[in-house]
Amino acid sequence: MANYPIKIILKTLSYLGLLFTAVPAFLSFHGLITFKQYEIFMIVGAFMWFLSAPFWVTKKDNI
Amino acid sequence: MSDNTATSISNQLDAINDYEREPVPASKVKGFKDFLALVASEHIAGTEFVIGPLFVLHGATASDVILGLLVGNILATLSWTLICAPLAVKTRLTLFYQLERISGYKLVSIFNGISGIQACVFAAFMAVVSAGAISLVLGLETPSFSQMLPSGITWVVLVTVLVALITVIAIQGIDLVSKFATISTPWMPWVFLASGIATLPQLGVHSFSDFWTVANTTIWTGTPVEGMSKYNFWHIMFFAWLCNTAMHIGLADTFIYRYAKKSYYGIASFGGMFIGHFMAWIASGILCAAALQAGISDPTPGQVAGIGAGIAGIICVVIAGWTTANPTLYRAGLAIQGIFPSTKRWKITAWLGLAAALMASFPGIVSKLDNLLAWFALIAAPVGAIVVLEVYVFKKLNLETDYSHHRNGKMNWAVAATWIISVTLCYLIYLGLELDFFFFMAIPGWFIAAIVYLFLCKLRQMKQPKNIIKDSL
């Protein structure tokens, strides 16, 4: 598949976006990062997800 | 825009076929993943930021909330899995067309009108929630729900743009509604979860072993705030089960499940229930407690989400509102099309979008949503009972099905009588028992309707011969 590497990059970005959304809350809960840093991670995660997911998440031929 | 372009767009929209008056063909059915995304996103809405706090404000205890939501959501999932989805897959028709075949055009028009208005108000409510969150970010003045007039021209422009976007997606039909949900759904639950977890230290939870103590002493304290009634396990269990009465036992979700490849796809509602109506309600309850502690006595969904996750939380409110409004407006279009079958659904949806934008401009109108939903639950439950009897029971009892369809659209008075008797009886029971929760009456309403309709149809068939015409469907 010609666009296979692009899909891999897009999917990686999307999953990283979800990780950036979910994990920092636990780090903040345990005092490893501040609440402000947690909020920044959340925004970055949201942008990563919404800028990459639309290109692969609705496609039938998902990898 | 040139005339040619306008005609081309109009022709393309005319070509969108959502099988409003015919069974969905086998080639158009969808897989489980599509349903999981669609159903989950529909129940992760901006309203979750309103409902979770309600349990805090109404003084439920932590065990009331956890157990009530657990039992109620299991019952709701079972209602979709055992009643709504199997019926939708068996007939592959919309509720409205099915009801038209049973009750006749005039009667179904009344139900369609009520359903359409309810869905339209709900879409407007979602636009108000989303617009409120955007206003918070932009520093614009946001009208409260009790305010009848718009707070300014910027508010009107904001809600109009939001409703226009919702309308464009709803016009495109189930494919685009499903696509939008598929993109948003994997992200939203993490925001709810993260918000709840990250806010816990503000309430004094520093290890997970602290949670239960703080949950009982600071979050769900068991003491309602002034002016609120007391909620217990039963309120929460029935609310979790029956807040979507119209959709499951009222069969409105046959619109969606008629596209299901298998009848067991109703189990997909488990995702919506336990992410949206369990985890999200608990998380937003935690956020509400944090807001109360911060001195915000009546927090808006935007404020609640902002406390939990800052800008990302506010984005979540906007998208959650949007993903709920899309299928809602799509349903409203189908409902009203039942009244005007010769008019294309996209034209009707566009007009409904305009009406939703108008209502959202006046938040005082949509603030009555809770009352409207409770009334609609009472109106929808008998309809679900009638259709379930027609599809599963009548042939076994040798009773005639699709009465009106077999008599050139003649009104089915048994449906009208069942509807009036069950709604009236339920309301009288509600008053007589001095119940404080309208949702308590949806299940009795369903069974009263089933018994009354069965009795009336049996009585009619004893007096009139059965008139079976070979069905074209």
Coordinates of C-alpha atoms in Angstrom, one line a residue:
Chain A
M1 CA 0.0 0.0 0.0
A2 CA 1.5 3.3 -1.2
N3 CA 0.4 5.4 1.8
Y4 CA 1.2 2.8 4.4
P5 CA 4.0 4.8 6.1
I6 CA 1.8 7.9 6.3
K7 CA -1.0 5.8 7.9
I8 CA 1.5 4.5 10.5
I9 CA 2.6 8.0 11.3
L10 CA -1.0 9.2 11.6
K11 CA -2.0 6.3 13.8
T12 CA 1.1 6.8 16.0
L13 CA 0.2 10.5 16.4
S14 CA -3.4 9.7 17.3
Y15 CA -2.5 7.1 19.9
L16 CA 0.1 9.5 21.4
G17 CA -2.6 12.1 21.5
L18 CA -4.8 9.7 23.5
L19 CA -1.8 8.9 25.8
F20 CA -1.2 12.7 26.3
T21 CA -4.9 13.0 27.3
A22 CA -5.1 10.0 29.7
V23 CA -1.7 9.6 31.4
P24 CA -1.0 13.2 32.7
A25 CA -4.0 13.0 34.9
F26 CA -2.5 10.2 36.9
L27 CA 0.9 12.0 37.0
S28 CA -0.9 15.1 38.3
F29 CA -2.8 12.9 40.8
H30 CA 0.5 11.5 42.2
G31 CA 2.1 15.0 42.2
L32 CA 4.7 14.2 39.5
I33 CA 3.5 17.2 37.3
T34 CA 1.6 20.3 38.2
F35 CA -2.1 20.8 37.3
K36 CA -1.1 23.5 34.8
Q37 CA 1.3 21.1 33.1
Y38 CA -1.5 18.5 33.0
E39 CA -3.8 21.0 31.3
I40 CA -1.2 21.7 28.6
F41 CA -0.7 18.0 28.0
M42 CA -4.5 17.7 27.6
I43 CA -4.6 20.5 24.9
V44 CA -1.6 19.0 23.0
G45 CA -3.3 15.5 23.2
A46 CA -6.6 16.9 21.8
F47 CA -4.9 18.6 18.9
M48 CA -2.8 15.5 18.1
W49 CA -5.9 13.3 18.0
F50 CA -8.2 15.6 16.0
L51 CA -5.4 16.5 13.5
S52 CA -4.5 12.9 12.8
A53 CA -7.5 10.6 13.6
P54 CA -9.9 11.9 10.8
F55 CA -7.5 10.6 8.2
W56 CA -7.6 6.9 9.3
V57 CA -10.2 6.2 12.0
T58 CA -13.2 6.2 9.7
K59 CA -11.5 4.3 6.8
K60 CA -12.7 0.7 6.2
D61 CA -9.2 -0.5 5.3
N62 CA -7.6 0.3 8.7
I63 CA -4.2 -1.2 9.2
Chain B
M1 CA -23.7 30.6 -6.1
S2 CA -24.8 29.9 -9.7
D3 CA -28.2 28.3 -10.4
N4 CA -26.4 25.3 -11.8
T5 CA -24.4 24.8 -8.7
A6 CA -27.5 25.2 -6.5
T7 CA -29.4 22.7 -8.6
S8 CA -26.5 20.3 -8.4
I9 CA -26.3 20.5 -4.6
S10 CA -30.0 20.1 -4.4
N11 CA -29.9 17.0 -6.7
Q12 CA -27.1 15.5 -4.7
L13 CA -29.0 16.0 -1.4
D14 CA -32.2 14.6 -3.0
A15 CA -30.2 11.5 -3.9
I16 CA -29.4 10.7 -0.3
N17 CA -31.7 7.8 0.6
D18 CA -32.1 7.0 4.3
Y19 CA -34.9 4.4 3.7
E20 CA -37.4 6.4 5.6
R21 CA -40.4 4.5 4.1
E22 CA -38.9 1.1 3.2
P23 CA -36.7 -1.5 5.0
V24 CA -33.0 -0.9 5.0
P25 CA -31.5 -3.2 2.4
A26 CA -29.0 -5.9 3.4
S27 CA -26.2 -4.1 1.4
K28 CA -26.5 -1.1 3.6
V29 CA -26.2 -2.7 7.1
K30 CA -23.3 -1.6 9.3
G31 CA -20.8 -3.5 11.5
F32 CA -20.5 -3.6 15.2
K33 CA -17.7 -1.0 15.4
D34 CA -19.9 1.7 13.8
F35 CA -22.6 1.1 16.4
L36 CA -20.2 1.1 19.3
A37 CA -18.9 4.5 18.2
L38 CA -22.3 6.0 17.4
V39 CA -24.1 4.8 20.5
A40 CA -21.1 5.6 22.8
S41 CA -20.8 9.2 21.4
E42 CA -24.5 9.8 21.7
H43 CA -24.4 9.1 25.4
I44 CA -21.2 11.1 26.1
A45 CA -22.9 14.5 25.8
G46 CA -22.6 18.0 27.2
T47 CA -25.5 17.0 29.4
E48 CA -23.3 14.6 31.3
F49 CA -21.7 17.7 32.8
V50 CA -25.2 18.7 34.0
I51 CA -26.5 15.3 35.2
G52 CA -23.5 14.2 37.2
P53 CA -23.7 17.4 39.3
L54 CA -27.4 16.9 39.9
F55 CA -26.8 13.8 42.1
V56 CA -24.3 15.9 44.1
L57 CA -26.8 18.8 44.5
H58 CA -29.7 16.5 45.3
G59 CA -27.8 14.9 48.2
A60 CA -27.3 11.3 47.1
T61 CA -24.9 9.2 49.0
A62 CA -21.8 7.7 47.4
S63 CA -23.3 4.2 47.6
D64 CA -26.6 5.4 46.1
V65 CA -24.8 6.8 43.2
I66 CA -22.5 3.9 42.5
L67 CA -25.1 1.1 43.0
G68 CA -27.9 3.1 41.4
L69 CA -25.9 3.8 38.3
L70 CA -24.7 0.2 38.1
V71 CA -28.1 -1.4 38.3
G72 CA -29.9 1.3 36.2
N73 CA -27.3 1.2 33.4
I74 CA -27.4 -2.6 33.2
L75 CA -31.2 -2.4 32.9
A76 CA -30.9 0.3 30.2
T77 CA -28.4 -1.8 28.2
L78 CA -30.8 -4.8 28.5
S79 CA -33.7 -2.7 27.2
W80 CA -31.7 -1.9 24.1
T81 CA -30.3 -5.4 23.7
L82 CA -33.5 -7.4 24.3
I83 CA -36.2 -5.0 23.0
C84 CA -35.1 -2.2 20.7
A85 CA -32.3 -3.7 18.6
P86 CA -33.9 -7.1 17.9
L87 CA -37.1 -5.4 16.8
A88 CA -35.3 -2.9 14.6
V89 CA -33.3 -5.7 12.9
K90 CA -36.5 -7.8 12.4
T91 CA -38.4 -5.0 10.6
R92 CA -35.6 -2.7 9.5
L93 CA -38.2 0.1 9.5
T94 CA -38.2 3.5 11.3
L95 CA -40.4 3.7 14.3
F96 CA -42.5 6.4 12.6
Y97 CA -43.2 4.4 9.4
Q98 CA -44.0 1.4 11.5
L99 CA -46.3 3.4 13.6
E100 CA -48.0 4.9 10.5
R101 CA -48.8 1.4 9.2
I102 CA -50.3 0.5 12.6
S103 CA -52.1 3.7 13.6
G104 CA -52.7 5.7 10.4
Y105 CA -51.3 8.9 9.0
K106 CA -53.3 11.4 11.2
L107 CA -52.4 9.7 14.5
V108 CA -48.7 9.2 13.7
S109 CA -48.5 12.8 12.6
I110 CA -49.3 13.9 16.2
F111 CA -46.6 11.6 17.5
N112 CA -44.1 12.7 14.8
G113 CA -44.8 16.3 15.6
I114 CA -44.2 15.8 19.3
S115 CA -41.0 13.8 18.6
G116 CA -39.7 16.3 16.2
I117 CA -40.3 19.2 18.5
Q118 CA -38.6 17.3 21.4
A119 CA -35.6 16.4 19.3
C120 CA -35.4 19.9 18.0
V121 CA -35.4 21.4 21.5
F122 CA -32.8 18.9 22.6
A123 CA -30.5 19.9 19.7
A124 CA -31.0 23.5 20.6
F125 CA -30.1 22.7 24.3
M126 CA -26.9 21.0 23.0
A127 CA -26.1 24.1 21.0
V128 CA -26.7 26.3 24.1
V129 CA -24.3 24.1 26.2
S130 CA -21.6 24.2 23.4
A131 CA -22.0 27.9 22.8
G132 CA -21.8 28.5 26.6
A133 CA -18.4 26.7 26.7
I134 CA -17.1 28.7 23.7
S135 CA -18.3 31.9 25.3
L136 CA -16.3 31.0 28.4
V137 CA -13.1 30.7 26.3
L138 CA -13.7 33.9 24.3
G139 CA -14.7 35.8 27.4
L140 CA -18.2 36.6 26.0
E141 CA -21.2 37.2 28.1
T142 CA -23.2 33.9 28.4
P143 CA -26.9 34.1 29.2
S144 CA -28.1 31.9 32.1
F145 CA -30.8 29.2 31.4
S146 CA -33.3 31.3 33.3
Q147 CA -32.7 34.3 30.9
M148 CA -35.4 34.5 28.2
L149 CA -33.7 37.0 25.9
P150 CA -30.4 36.6 24.2
S151 CA -27.4 38.2 25.9
G152 CA -26.4 40.0 22.7
I153 CA -25.9 39.7 19.0
T154 CA -22.6 37.7 19.5
W155 CA -24.6 35.0 21.3
V156 CA -27.1 34.8 18.5
V157 CA -24.3 34.6 15.9
L158 CA -22.5 31.9 17.9
V159 CA -25.5 29.6 18.3
T160 CA -26.5 30.1 14.7
V161 CA -23.1 29.0 13.4
L162 CA -23.0 26.0 15.8
V163 CA -26.5 24.9 14.8
A164 CA -25.7 25.4 11.1
L165 CA -22.7 23.0 11.4
I166 CA -24.9 20.5 13.3
T167 CA -27.6 20.8 10.5
V168 CA -25.1 20.2 7.7
I169 CA -24.0 17.0 9.3
A170 CA -27.5 15.8 10.1
I171 CA -28.6 16.6 6.5
Q172 CA -26.0 14.2 5.1
G173 CA -27.7 11.3 6.9
I174 CA -26.6 8.3 9.0
D175 CA -23.2 7.9 7.2
L176 CA -21.8 11.3 8.1
V177 CA -23.4 11.3 11.6
S178 CA -21.7 7.9 12.2
K179 CA -18.4 9.2 10.8
F180 CA -18.3 12.2 13.0
A181 CA -19.1 10.1 16.0
T182 CA -16.3 7.6 15.1
I183 CA -13.7 10.4 15.1
S184 CA -14.8 12.0 18.4
T185 CA -15.7 8.9 20.5
P186 CA -12.2 7.5 21.3
W187 CA -11.0 10.8 22.7
M188 CA -14.0 12.1 24.8
P189 CA -14.1 9.4 27.5
W190 CA -10.4 10.0 28.4
V191 CA -11.2 13.7 29.0
F192 CA -13.9 12.7 31.5
L193 CA -11.7 10.2 33.2
A194 CA -8.7 12.5 33.3
S195 CA -10.7 15.4 34.6
G196 CA -12.1 13.3 37.5
I197 CA -8.7 11.8 38.4
A198 CA -6.8 15.1 38.2
T199 CA -9.3 17.0 40.3
L200 CA -9.4 14.5 43.2
P201 CA -6.4 16.0 45.0
Q202 CA -8.3 19.3 45.2
L203 CA -10.9 17.4 47.3
G204 CA -8.3 15.8 49.5
V205 CA -7.8 12.5 47.8
H206 CA -4.1 11.8 47.6
S207 CA -4.2 8.0 47.2
F208 CA -6.9 5.8 45.9
S209 CA -7.6 4.4 49.4
D210 CA -8.8 7.9 50.4
F211 CA -11.4 7.9 47.7
W212 CA -14.3 6.3 49.5
T213 CA -14.0 8.4 52.6
V214 CA -13.8 11.7 50.6
A215 CA -16.6 10.4 48.3
N216 CA -18.9 10.2 51.3
T217 CA -17.8 13.3 53.2
T218 CA -17.1 15.8 50.4
I219 CA -18.6 14.7 47.1
W220 CA -21.8 12.8 47.6
T221 CA -22.5 13.9 51.1
G222 CA -26.1 12.7 51.4
T223 CA -27.3 16.2 52.2
P224 CA -29.1 18.1 49.4
V225 CA -28.2 21.8 48.8
E226 CA -30.9 24.2 49.8
G227 CA -34.1 24.1 47.7
M228 CA -33.3 20.6 46.2
S229 CA -35.2 17.4 46.9
K230 CA -33.4 14.4 48.3
Y231 CA -32.3 11.7 45.9
N232 CA -31.8 8.0 47.0
F233 CA -30.8 4.8 45.3
W234 CA -34.2 4.4 43.5
H235 CA -34.1 7.9 42.0
I236 CA -30.7 7.3 40.6
M237 CA -31.4 3.7 39.4
F238 CA -34.6 4.7 37.7
F239 CA -33.1 7.9 36.2
A240 CA -30.1 5.9 34.8
W241 CA -32.5 3.3 33.3
L242 CA -35.3 5.5 32.1
C243 CA -33.7 8.8 31.1
N244 CA -33.6 7.3 27.6
T245 CA -37.1 5.7 27.7
A246 CA -38.0 7.1 24.3
M247 CA -34.9 5.6 22.8
H248 CA -35.0 2.0 24.2
I249 CA -38.4 0.9 25.3
G250 CA -40.0 3.7 23.3
L251 CA -38.1 2.3 20.3
A252 CA -36.9 5.6 18.9
D253 CA -33.5 4.0 18.4
T254 CA -34.9 1.7 15.8
F255 CA -33.8 4.6 13.5
I256 CA -30.2 3.6 14.2
Y257 CA -30.4 -0.1 14.9
R258 CA -32.4 -0.8 11.7
Y259 CA -28.9 -0.6 10.1
A260 CA -27.4 -3.2 12.5
K261 CA -26.1 -6.4 10.8
K262 CA -27.0 -8.5 13.8
S263 CA -29.8 -8.2 16.4
Y264 CA -27.4 -8.4 19.3
Y265 CA -25.8 -5.1 18.4
G266 CA -28.0 -3.5 21.1
I267 CA -25.2 -4.6 23.5
A268 CA -23.2 -1.7 22.0
S269 CA -25.3 0.5 24.2
F270 CA -23.2 -0.9 27.1
G271 CA -20.4 1.3 25.9
G272 CA -22.6 4.4 25.9
M273 CA -24.1 3.6 29.3
F274 CA -20.9 2.7 31.2
I275 CA -18.7 5.4 29.7
G276 CA -21.3 8.2 29.4
H277 CA -23.8 7.4 32.1
F278 CA -21.5 5.8 34.7
M279 CA -17.9 7.0 34.4
A280 CA -18.8 10.5 33.0
W281 CA -21.6 11.1 35.6
I282 CA -19.3 10.1 38.4
A283 CA -16.4 12.3 37.0
S284 CA -18.7 15.3 36.5
G285 CA -20.0 14.7 40.1
I286 CA -16.4 15.0 41.3
L287 CA -15.9 18.1 39.3
C288 CA -19.1 19.6 40.7
A289 CA -17.9 19.0 44.2
A290 CA -14.6 20.8 43.3
A291 CA -16.7 23.7 41.8
L292 CA -18.8 24.0 45.0
Q293 CA -15.6 24.0 47.0
A294 CA -14.2 26.8 44.8
G295 CA -17.3 28.8 45.6
I296 CA -19.2 28.4 42.3
S297 CA -22.7 27.6 43.6
D298 CA -24.4 26.8 40.2
P299 CA -21.7 25.7 37.8
T300 CA -22.4 25.6 34.0
P301 CA -21.1 22.6 32.0
G302 CA -18.3 24.7 30.6
Q303 CA -17.2 25.8 34.1
V304 CA -17.4 22.2 35.3
A305 CA -15.3 20.9 32.4
G306 CA -12.9 23.9 32.7
I307 CA -12.2 23.1 36.3
G308 CA -11.3 19.5 35.4
A309 CA -9.3 19.9 32.3
G310 CA -8.9 23.6 31.3
I311 CA -9.3 24.4 27.6
A312 CA -9.3 20.7 26.6
G313 CA -12.3 20.2 29.0
I314 CA -14.1 23.0 27.3
I315 CA -13.4 21.6 23.9
C316 CA -14.8 18.3 25.1
V317 CA -18.1 20.0 26.1
V318 CA -18.4 21.6 22.7
I319 CA -17.7 18.3 20.8
A320 CA -19.8 16.3 23.2
G321 CA -22.7 18.7 22.7
W322 CA -22.2 18.4 19.0
T323 CA -22.0 14.6 18.7
T324 CA -25.3 14.4 20.6
A325 CA -27.0 17.1 18.6
N326 CA -26.1 15.5 15.2
P327 CA -28.2 12.3 15.6
T328 CA -30.9 14.2 17.5
L329 CA -31.5 16.6 14.6
Y330 CA -31.3 13.7 12.2
R331 CA -34.1 12.0 14.1
A332 CA -36.1 15.2 14.2
G333 CA -35.8 15.4 10.4
L334 CA -37.1 11.8 10.1
A335 CA -39.9 12.5 12.5
I336 CA -41.3 15.5 10.7
Q337 CA -40.8 13.8 7.4
G338 CA -43.4 11.4 8.6
I339 CA -45.9 14.3 8.4
F340 CA -44.7 15.5 5.0
P341 CA -43.6 12.3 3.3
S342 CA -43.3 13.9 -0.2
T343 CA -40.8 16.5 1.1
K344 CA -37.1 15.5 1.1
R345 CA -35.6 14.9 4.5
W346 CA -32.7 17.3 3.9
K347 CA -35.1 20.2 3.4
I348 CA -37.1 19.4 6.5
T349 CA -33.8 19.1 8.5
A350 CA -32.7 22.5 7.3
W351 CA -35.9 24.1 8.5
L352 CA -35.6 22.3 11.8
G353 CA -32.0 23.6 12.1
L354 CA -33.3 27.1 11.6
A355 CA -35.9 26.5 14.4
A356 CA -33.2 25.0 16.7
A357 CA -31.0 28.1 16.1
L358 CA -33.9 30.4 17.0
M359 CA -34.7 28.4 20.2
A360 CA -31.0 28.3 21.2
S361 CA -30.9 32.1 20.9
F362 CA -33.5 32.2 23.7
P363 CA -32.0 29.9 26.4
G364 CA -35.1 30.4 28.6
I365 CA -37.1 28.3 26.1
V366 CA -34.7 25.3 26.2
S367 CA -34.3 25.5 30.0
K368 CA -37.6 23.5 30.2
L369 CA -35.9 20.5 28.6
D370 CA -36.0 18.3 31.7
N371 CA -39.8 18.6 31.9
L372 CA -40.1 18.1 28.2
L373 CA -38.0 14.9 28.4
A374 CA -40.0 13.5 31.3
W375 CA -43.3 14.1 29.4
F376 CA -41.9 12.7 26.3
A377 CA -40.9 9.5 28.2
L378 CA -44.5 9.1 29.3
I379 CA -45.8 9.7 25.7
A380 CA -43.2 7.4 24.1
A381 CA -43.5 4.4 26.4
P382 CA -47.0 3.4 25.2
V383 CA -45.9 3.7 21.5
G384 CA -43.0 1.2 22.2
A385 CA -45.4 -1.2 23.9
I386 CA -47.9 -1.1 20.9
V387 CA -45.2 -1.7 18.3
V388 CA -43.6 -4.6 20.4
L389 CA -47.0 -6.3 20.6
E390 CA -47.7 -5.9 16.9
V391 CA -44.3 -7.3 15.9
Y392 CA -43.9 -10.1 18.4
V393 CA -47.3 -11.1 19.9
F394 CA -50.2 -10.3 17.5
K395 CA -49.4 -13.0 14.9
K396 CA -49.1 -15.6 17.6
L397 CA -52.5 -14.7 18.9
N398 CA -53.9 -14.5 15.4
L399 CA -54.6 -10.8 15.8
E400 CA -54.4 -8.4 12.8
T401 CA -51.2 -6.4 12.5
D402 CA -50.7 -3.1 10.7
Y403 CA -54.4 -2.2 11.0
S404 CA -54.3 1.1 9.2
H405 CA -52.0 -0.1 6.4
H406 CA -54.6 -2.8 5.5
R407 CA -57.4 -0.3 5.5
N408 CA -56.1 2.5 3.2
G409 CA -54.7 4.5 6.1
K410 CA -57.9 4.5 8.3
M411 CA -57.2 5.8 11.8
N412 CA -56.6 3.0 14.4
W413 CA -58.8 4.2 17.3
A414 CA -57.3 1.4 19.5
V415 CA -53.9 3.2 19.4
A416 CA -55.5 6.5 20.2
A417 CA -57.5 5.1 23.1
T418 CA -54.4 3.2 24.4
W419 CA -52.3 6.3 24.3
I420 CA -54.8 8.5 26.1
I421 CA -55.7 5.9 28.7
S422 CA -52.1 5.0 29.6
V423 CA -50.8 8.6 29.7
T424 CA -53.8 9.7 31.8
L425 CA -53.6 6.7 34.2
C426 CA -49.9 7.2 34.7
Y427 CA -50.4 10.9 35.4
L428 CA -53.1 10.1 37.9
I429 CA -50.9 7.5 39.6
Y430 CA -48.1 10.0 39.7
L431 CA -50.3 12.5 41.4
G432 CA -52.0 10.0 43.6
L433 CA -48.8 8.5 45.0
E434 CA -47.3 12.0 45.2
L435 CA -44.2 10.8 43.4
D436 CA -41.4 13.3 43.0
F437 CA -40.0 11.8 39.8
F438 CA -41.9 11.6 36.5
F439 CA -39.5 8.9 35.2
F440 CA -40.9 6.5 37.7
M441 CA -44.0 6.2 35.6
A442 CA -42.5 5.1 32.3
I443 CA -42.4 1.4 33.1
P444 CA -46.0 1.2 34.4
G445 CA -47.0 3.3 31.3
W446 CA -45.4 0.7 29.0
F447 CA -47.3 -2.2 30.7
I448 CA -50.6 -0.4 31.0
A449 CA -50.4 0.4 27.3
A450 CA -49.6 -3.2 26.4
I451 CA -52.6 -4.6 28.4
V452 CA -55.0 -1.9 27.1
Y453 CA -54.0 -2.3 23.5
L454 CA -54.2 -6.0 23.6
F455 CA -57.6 -5.9 25.1
L456 CA -58.9 -3.3 22.7
C457 CA -57.6 -5.1 19.6
K458 CA -59.0 -8.4 20.8
L459 CA -62.4 -6.7 21.4
R460 CA -62.3 -5.1 17.9
Q461 CA -61.5 -8.4 16.2
M462 CA -64.4 -10.1 17.9
K463 CA -66.7 -7.5 16.2
Q464 CA -64.9 -7.0 12.9
P465 CA -63.4 -9.6 10.5
K466 CA -59.6 -9.7 10.1
N467 CA -58.5 -7.9 6.9
I468 CA -55.2 -9.2 5.9
I469 CA -53.6 -7.9 2.7
K470 CA -50.3 -9.5 1.5
D471 CA -47.6 -7.2 2.7
S472 CA -45.4 -5.6 0.1
L473 CA -42.4 -5.2 2.6

